Short mmCIF file of C-alpha atoms in Angstrom, two decimals:
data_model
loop_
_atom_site.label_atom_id
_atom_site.label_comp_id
_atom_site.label_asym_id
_atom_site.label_seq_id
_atom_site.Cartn_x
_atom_site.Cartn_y
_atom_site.Cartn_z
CA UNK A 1 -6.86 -8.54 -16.91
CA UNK A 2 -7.48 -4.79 -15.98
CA UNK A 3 -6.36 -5.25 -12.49
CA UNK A 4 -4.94 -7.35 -9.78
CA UNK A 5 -7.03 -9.85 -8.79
CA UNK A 6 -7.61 -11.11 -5.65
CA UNK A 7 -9.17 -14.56 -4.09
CA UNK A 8 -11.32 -15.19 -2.02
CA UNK A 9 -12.37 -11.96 -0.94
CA UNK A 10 -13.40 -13.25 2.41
CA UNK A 11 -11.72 -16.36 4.37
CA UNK A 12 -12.91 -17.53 8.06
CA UNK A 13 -11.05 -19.89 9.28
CA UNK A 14 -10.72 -21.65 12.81
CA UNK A 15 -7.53 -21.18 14.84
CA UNK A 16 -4.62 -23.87 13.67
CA UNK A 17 -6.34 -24.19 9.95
CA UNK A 18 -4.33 -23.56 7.54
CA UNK A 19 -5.31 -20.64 4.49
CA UNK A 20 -4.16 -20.09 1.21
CA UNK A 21 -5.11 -16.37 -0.31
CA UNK A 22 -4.25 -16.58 -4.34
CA UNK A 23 -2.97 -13.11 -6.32
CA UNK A 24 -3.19 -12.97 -10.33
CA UNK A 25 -1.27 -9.74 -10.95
CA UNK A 26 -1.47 -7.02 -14.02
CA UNK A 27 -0.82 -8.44 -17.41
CA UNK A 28 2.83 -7.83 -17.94
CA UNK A 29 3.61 -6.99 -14.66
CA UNK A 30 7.07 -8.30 -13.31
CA UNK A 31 6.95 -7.30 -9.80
CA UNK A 32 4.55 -8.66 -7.02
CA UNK A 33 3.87 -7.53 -3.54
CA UNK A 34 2.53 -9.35 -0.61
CA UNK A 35 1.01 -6.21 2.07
CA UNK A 36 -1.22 -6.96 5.02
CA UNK A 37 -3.14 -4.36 6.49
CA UNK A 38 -4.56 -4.70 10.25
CA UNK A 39 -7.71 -2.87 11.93
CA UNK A 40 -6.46 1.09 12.25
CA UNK A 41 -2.80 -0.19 11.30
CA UNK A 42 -0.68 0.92 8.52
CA UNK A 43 0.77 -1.60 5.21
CA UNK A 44 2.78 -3.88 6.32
CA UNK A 45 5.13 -5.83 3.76
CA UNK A 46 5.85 -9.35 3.45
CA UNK A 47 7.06 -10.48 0.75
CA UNK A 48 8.00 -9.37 -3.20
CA UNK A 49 8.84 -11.18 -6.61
CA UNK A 50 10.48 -9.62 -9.20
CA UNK A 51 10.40 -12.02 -11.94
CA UNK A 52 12.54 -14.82 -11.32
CA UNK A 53 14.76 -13.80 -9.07
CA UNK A 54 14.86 -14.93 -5.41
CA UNK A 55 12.44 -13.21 -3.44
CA UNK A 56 12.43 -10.95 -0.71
CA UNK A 57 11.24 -12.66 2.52
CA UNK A 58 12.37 -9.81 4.68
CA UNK A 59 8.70 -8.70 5.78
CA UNK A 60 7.29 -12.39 6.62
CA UNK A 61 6.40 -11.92 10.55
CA UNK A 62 6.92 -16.11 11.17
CA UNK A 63 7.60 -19.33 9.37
CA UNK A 64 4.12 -19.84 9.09
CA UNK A 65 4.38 -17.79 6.43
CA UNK A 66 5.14 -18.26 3.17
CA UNK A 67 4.69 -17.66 -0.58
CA UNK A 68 5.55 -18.70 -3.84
CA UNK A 69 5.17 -17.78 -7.38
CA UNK A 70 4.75 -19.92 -10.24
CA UNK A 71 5.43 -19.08 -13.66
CA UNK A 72 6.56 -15.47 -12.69
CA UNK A 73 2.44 -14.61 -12.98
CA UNK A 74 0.14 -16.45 -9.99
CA UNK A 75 0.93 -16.04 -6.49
CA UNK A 76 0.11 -17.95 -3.53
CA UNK A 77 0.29 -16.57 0.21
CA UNK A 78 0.07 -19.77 2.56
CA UNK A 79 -0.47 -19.28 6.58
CA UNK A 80 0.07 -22.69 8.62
CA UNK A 81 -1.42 -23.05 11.92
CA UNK A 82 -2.95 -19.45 11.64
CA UNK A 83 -3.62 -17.80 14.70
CA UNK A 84 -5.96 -14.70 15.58
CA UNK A 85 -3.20 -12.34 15.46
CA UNK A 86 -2.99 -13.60 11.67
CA UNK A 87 -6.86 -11.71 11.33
CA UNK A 88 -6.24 -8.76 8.79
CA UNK A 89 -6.76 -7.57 4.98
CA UNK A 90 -3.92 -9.81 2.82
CA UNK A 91 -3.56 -6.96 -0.10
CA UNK A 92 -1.44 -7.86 -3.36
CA UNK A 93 -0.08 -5.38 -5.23
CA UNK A 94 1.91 -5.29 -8.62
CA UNK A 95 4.17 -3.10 -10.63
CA UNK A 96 5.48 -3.43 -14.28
CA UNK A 97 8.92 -3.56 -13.23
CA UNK A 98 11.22 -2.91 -9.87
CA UNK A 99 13.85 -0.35 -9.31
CA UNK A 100 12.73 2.82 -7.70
CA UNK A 101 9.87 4.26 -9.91
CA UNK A 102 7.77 1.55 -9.68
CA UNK A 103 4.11 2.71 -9.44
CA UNK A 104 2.19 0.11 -7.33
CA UNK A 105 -1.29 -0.82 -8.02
CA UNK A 106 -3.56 -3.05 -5.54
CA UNK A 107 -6.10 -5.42 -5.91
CA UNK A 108 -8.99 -5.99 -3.54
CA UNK A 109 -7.54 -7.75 -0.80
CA UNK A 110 -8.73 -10.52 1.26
CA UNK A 111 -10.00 -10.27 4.47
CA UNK A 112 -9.11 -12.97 7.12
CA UNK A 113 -10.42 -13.87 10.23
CA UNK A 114 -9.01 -16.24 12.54
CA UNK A 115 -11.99 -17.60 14.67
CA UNK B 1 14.31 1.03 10.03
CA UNK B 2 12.90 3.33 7.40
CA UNK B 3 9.99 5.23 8.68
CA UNK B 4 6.68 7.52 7.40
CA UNK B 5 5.37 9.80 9.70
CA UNK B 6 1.33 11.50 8.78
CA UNK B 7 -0.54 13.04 11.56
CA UNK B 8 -3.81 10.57 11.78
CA UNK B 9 -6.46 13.60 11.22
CA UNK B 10 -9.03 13.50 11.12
CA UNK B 11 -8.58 16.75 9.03
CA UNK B 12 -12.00 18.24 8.58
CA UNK B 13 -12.50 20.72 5.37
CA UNK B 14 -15.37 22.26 4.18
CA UNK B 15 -16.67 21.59 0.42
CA UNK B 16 -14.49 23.41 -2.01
CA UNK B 17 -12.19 24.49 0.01
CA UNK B 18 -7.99 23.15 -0.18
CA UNK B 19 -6.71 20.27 2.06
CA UNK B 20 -3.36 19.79 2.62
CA UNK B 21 -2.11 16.30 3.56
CA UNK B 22 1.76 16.69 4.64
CA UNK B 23 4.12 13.67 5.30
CA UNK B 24 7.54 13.14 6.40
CA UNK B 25 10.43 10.08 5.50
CA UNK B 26 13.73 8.87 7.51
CA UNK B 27 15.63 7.21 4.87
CA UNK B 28 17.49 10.01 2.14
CA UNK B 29 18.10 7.43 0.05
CA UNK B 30 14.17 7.21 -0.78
CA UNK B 31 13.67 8.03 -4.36
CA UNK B 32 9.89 7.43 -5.13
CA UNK B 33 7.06 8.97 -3.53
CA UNK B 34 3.25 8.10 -3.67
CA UNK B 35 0.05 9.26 -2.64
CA UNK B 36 -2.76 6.62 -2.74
CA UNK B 37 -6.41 7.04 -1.78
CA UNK B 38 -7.94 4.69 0.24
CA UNK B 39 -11.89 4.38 1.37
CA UNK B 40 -13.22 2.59 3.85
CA UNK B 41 -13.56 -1.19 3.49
CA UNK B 42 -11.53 -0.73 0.23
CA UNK B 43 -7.42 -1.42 -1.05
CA UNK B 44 -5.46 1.43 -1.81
CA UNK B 45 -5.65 3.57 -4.97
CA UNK B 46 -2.45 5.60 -6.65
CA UNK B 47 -3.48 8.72 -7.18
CA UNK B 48 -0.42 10.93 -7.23
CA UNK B 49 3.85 9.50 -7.44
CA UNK B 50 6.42 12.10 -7.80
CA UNK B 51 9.84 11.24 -8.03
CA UNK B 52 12.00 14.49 -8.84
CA UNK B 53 11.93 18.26 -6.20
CA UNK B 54 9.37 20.44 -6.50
CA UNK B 55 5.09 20.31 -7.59
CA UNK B 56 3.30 17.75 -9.89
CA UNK B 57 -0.39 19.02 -10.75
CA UNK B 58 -2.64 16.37 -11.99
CA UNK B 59 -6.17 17.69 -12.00
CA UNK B 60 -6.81 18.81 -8.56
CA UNK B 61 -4.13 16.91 -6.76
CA UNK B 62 -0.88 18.50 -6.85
CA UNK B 63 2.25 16.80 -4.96
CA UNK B 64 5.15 18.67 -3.49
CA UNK B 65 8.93 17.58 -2.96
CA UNK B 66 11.55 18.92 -1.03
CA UNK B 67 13.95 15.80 -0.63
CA UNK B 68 16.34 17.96 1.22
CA UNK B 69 13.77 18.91 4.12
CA UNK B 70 12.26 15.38 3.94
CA UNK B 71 9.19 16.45 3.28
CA UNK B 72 6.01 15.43 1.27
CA UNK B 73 2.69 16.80 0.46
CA UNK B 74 -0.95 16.84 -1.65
CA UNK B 75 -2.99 19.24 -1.95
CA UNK B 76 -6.36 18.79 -3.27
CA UNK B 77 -8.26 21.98 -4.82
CA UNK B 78 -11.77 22.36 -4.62
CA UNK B 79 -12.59 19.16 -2.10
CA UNK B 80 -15.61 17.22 -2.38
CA UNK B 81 -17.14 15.12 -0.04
CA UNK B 82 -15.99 12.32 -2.62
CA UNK B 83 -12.25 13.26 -1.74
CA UNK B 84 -13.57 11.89 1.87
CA UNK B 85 -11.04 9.40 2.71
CA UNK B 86 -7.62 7.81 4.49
CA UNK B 87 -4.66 9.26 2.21
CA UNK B 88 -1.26 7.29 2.54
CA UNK B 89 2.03 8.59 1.68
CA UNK B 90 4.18 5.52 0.27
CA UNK B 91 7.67 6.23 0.18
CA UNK B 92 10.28 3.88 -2.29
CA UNK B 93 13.95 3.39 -1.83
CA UNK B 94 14.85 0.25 -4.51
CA UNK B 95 11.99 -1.92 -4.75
CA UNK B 96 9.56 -2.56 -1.57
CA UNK B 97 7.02 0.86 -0.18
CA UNK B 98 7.26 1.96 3.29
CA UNK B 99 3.47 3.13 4.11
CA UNK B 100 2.81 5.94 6.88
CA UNK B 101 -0.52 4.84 8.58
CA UNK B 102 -2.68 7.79 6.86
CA UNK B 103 -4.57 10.89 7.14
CA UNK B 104 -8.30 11.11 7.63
CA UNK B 105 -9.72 13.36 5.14
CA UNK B 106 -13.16 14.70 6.05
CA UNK B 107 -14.92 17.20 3.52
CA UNK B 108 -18.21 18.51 4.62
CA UNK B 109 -20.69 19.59 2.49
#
C-alpha cells in the first residue's frame, strides 16, 4: 500500500470491554511501532517488531496490554478490561528497517474512548 | 530515562517571515534526529531527519545539529499559514523515538 494503514479509525467502547486496533504497515517495511498519543500529551511508545525477532515490550503501561504480529506484516494491539485512562489516539508507525536511521512514517491512528 | 525538551509555544509568526523551532535531548548516545509535522486531529508527518553535525536544507525547512551542545533545530523560510501546526522533535538512539511534546506553530496572515 502507499501508507500505514490503520483500523478502525474510531472505537467507543464501555469500561471493562475489551478492543482490538489492527496496523497493516508499508510494503517492505520490517520494523513496526505501537505509539499512543493522549489529549495535549506527547508519543508515548509501547511496543516495536523488527521482523522476527522478539519484541520490545518495554513501553506497554499494564498487562492489559498486548500485541502481536503475524507473518512479520499485520499487527494487532489488544486492551483487556480497558479503562478510561486507556482513552487516547493508538498511532502505528513503520520503518524499512531498525538500527538508528530509521525514518518513521505514521498511519492515521485510532482514536479510543473508554465510556 | 531519555528525555526531549521543546518549549510548548505557541510561537506566533507573521506570513513570510522565519520560525525557528529549537529542541534539546539527554541521551549522547542519540544518533537520529526528526522533525515531523503534525495538524490538528491528524498523525504525525516526517518532514525533516538529520543524522550527521551541522544544516540539512530541504526546500524551506532546514535542520541544524550540534550533537556536542545537544541541541536541535528547524527553521522554516518564508512561513505560511499552511506551516500552522504542532512540530515534534523525535530523537533515535538504536531503534524506538523519544518524542518531545511539540511546539505550536502559529503563522498569521
Amino acid at each position: 500500500g502507499a501508507g500505514v494503514s490503520q483500523s478502525p479509525s474510531n472505537k467507543v467502547t464501555e469500561k471493562g470491554k475489551d478492543v482490538e486496533l489492527r496496523c497493516d504497515p508499508i510494503s517492505g517495511h520490517t520494523a513496526l511501532y505501537w505509539y499512543r498519543q493522549s489529549l495535549g500529551q506527547g508519543l508515548e511508545f509501547l511496543i516495536y517488531f523488527q521482523g522476527n525477532s522478539a519484541p520490545d515490550k518495554s513501553g506497554l503501561p499494564s498487562d492489559r496490554f498486548s500485541a502481536e504480529r503475524t507473518g512479520g506484516s499485520v499487527s494487532t494491539l489488544t486492551i483487556q478490561r480497558t479503562q478510561q485512562e486507556d482513552s487516547a489516539v493508538y498511532l502505528c508507525a513503520s520503518s524499512r528497517t531498525s538500527g538508528g536511521y530509521n525514518e518513521q512514517f505514521f498511519g492515521p491512528g485510532t482514536r479510543l474512548t473508554v465510556l | 530515562q531519555k528525555e526531549v525538551e521543546q518549549n510548548s509555544g505557541p510561537l506566533s509568526v507573521p506570513e513570510g517571515a522565519i520560525a525557528s523551532l529549537n529542541c534539546t535531548y539527554s541521551d549522547r548516545g542519540s544518533q537520529s534526529f526528526f522533525w515531523y509535522r503534525q495538524y490538528s486531529g491528524k498523525s504525525p508527518e516526517l518532514i525533516m531527519s538529520i543524522y550527521s553535525n551541522g544544516d540539512k536544507e530541504d526546500g524551506r525547512f532546514t535542520a541544524q545539529l550540534n550533537k556536542a551542545s545537544q541541541y536541535v533545530s528547524l527553521l522554516i523560510r518564508d512561513s505560511q499559514p499552511s506551516d500552522s501546526a504542532t512540530y515534534l522533535c523525535a530523537v533515535s538512539g538504536y531503534s524506538t523515538l523519544t518524542f518531545g511534546k511539540g511546539t505550536m506553530l502559529l503563522v498569521s496572515p
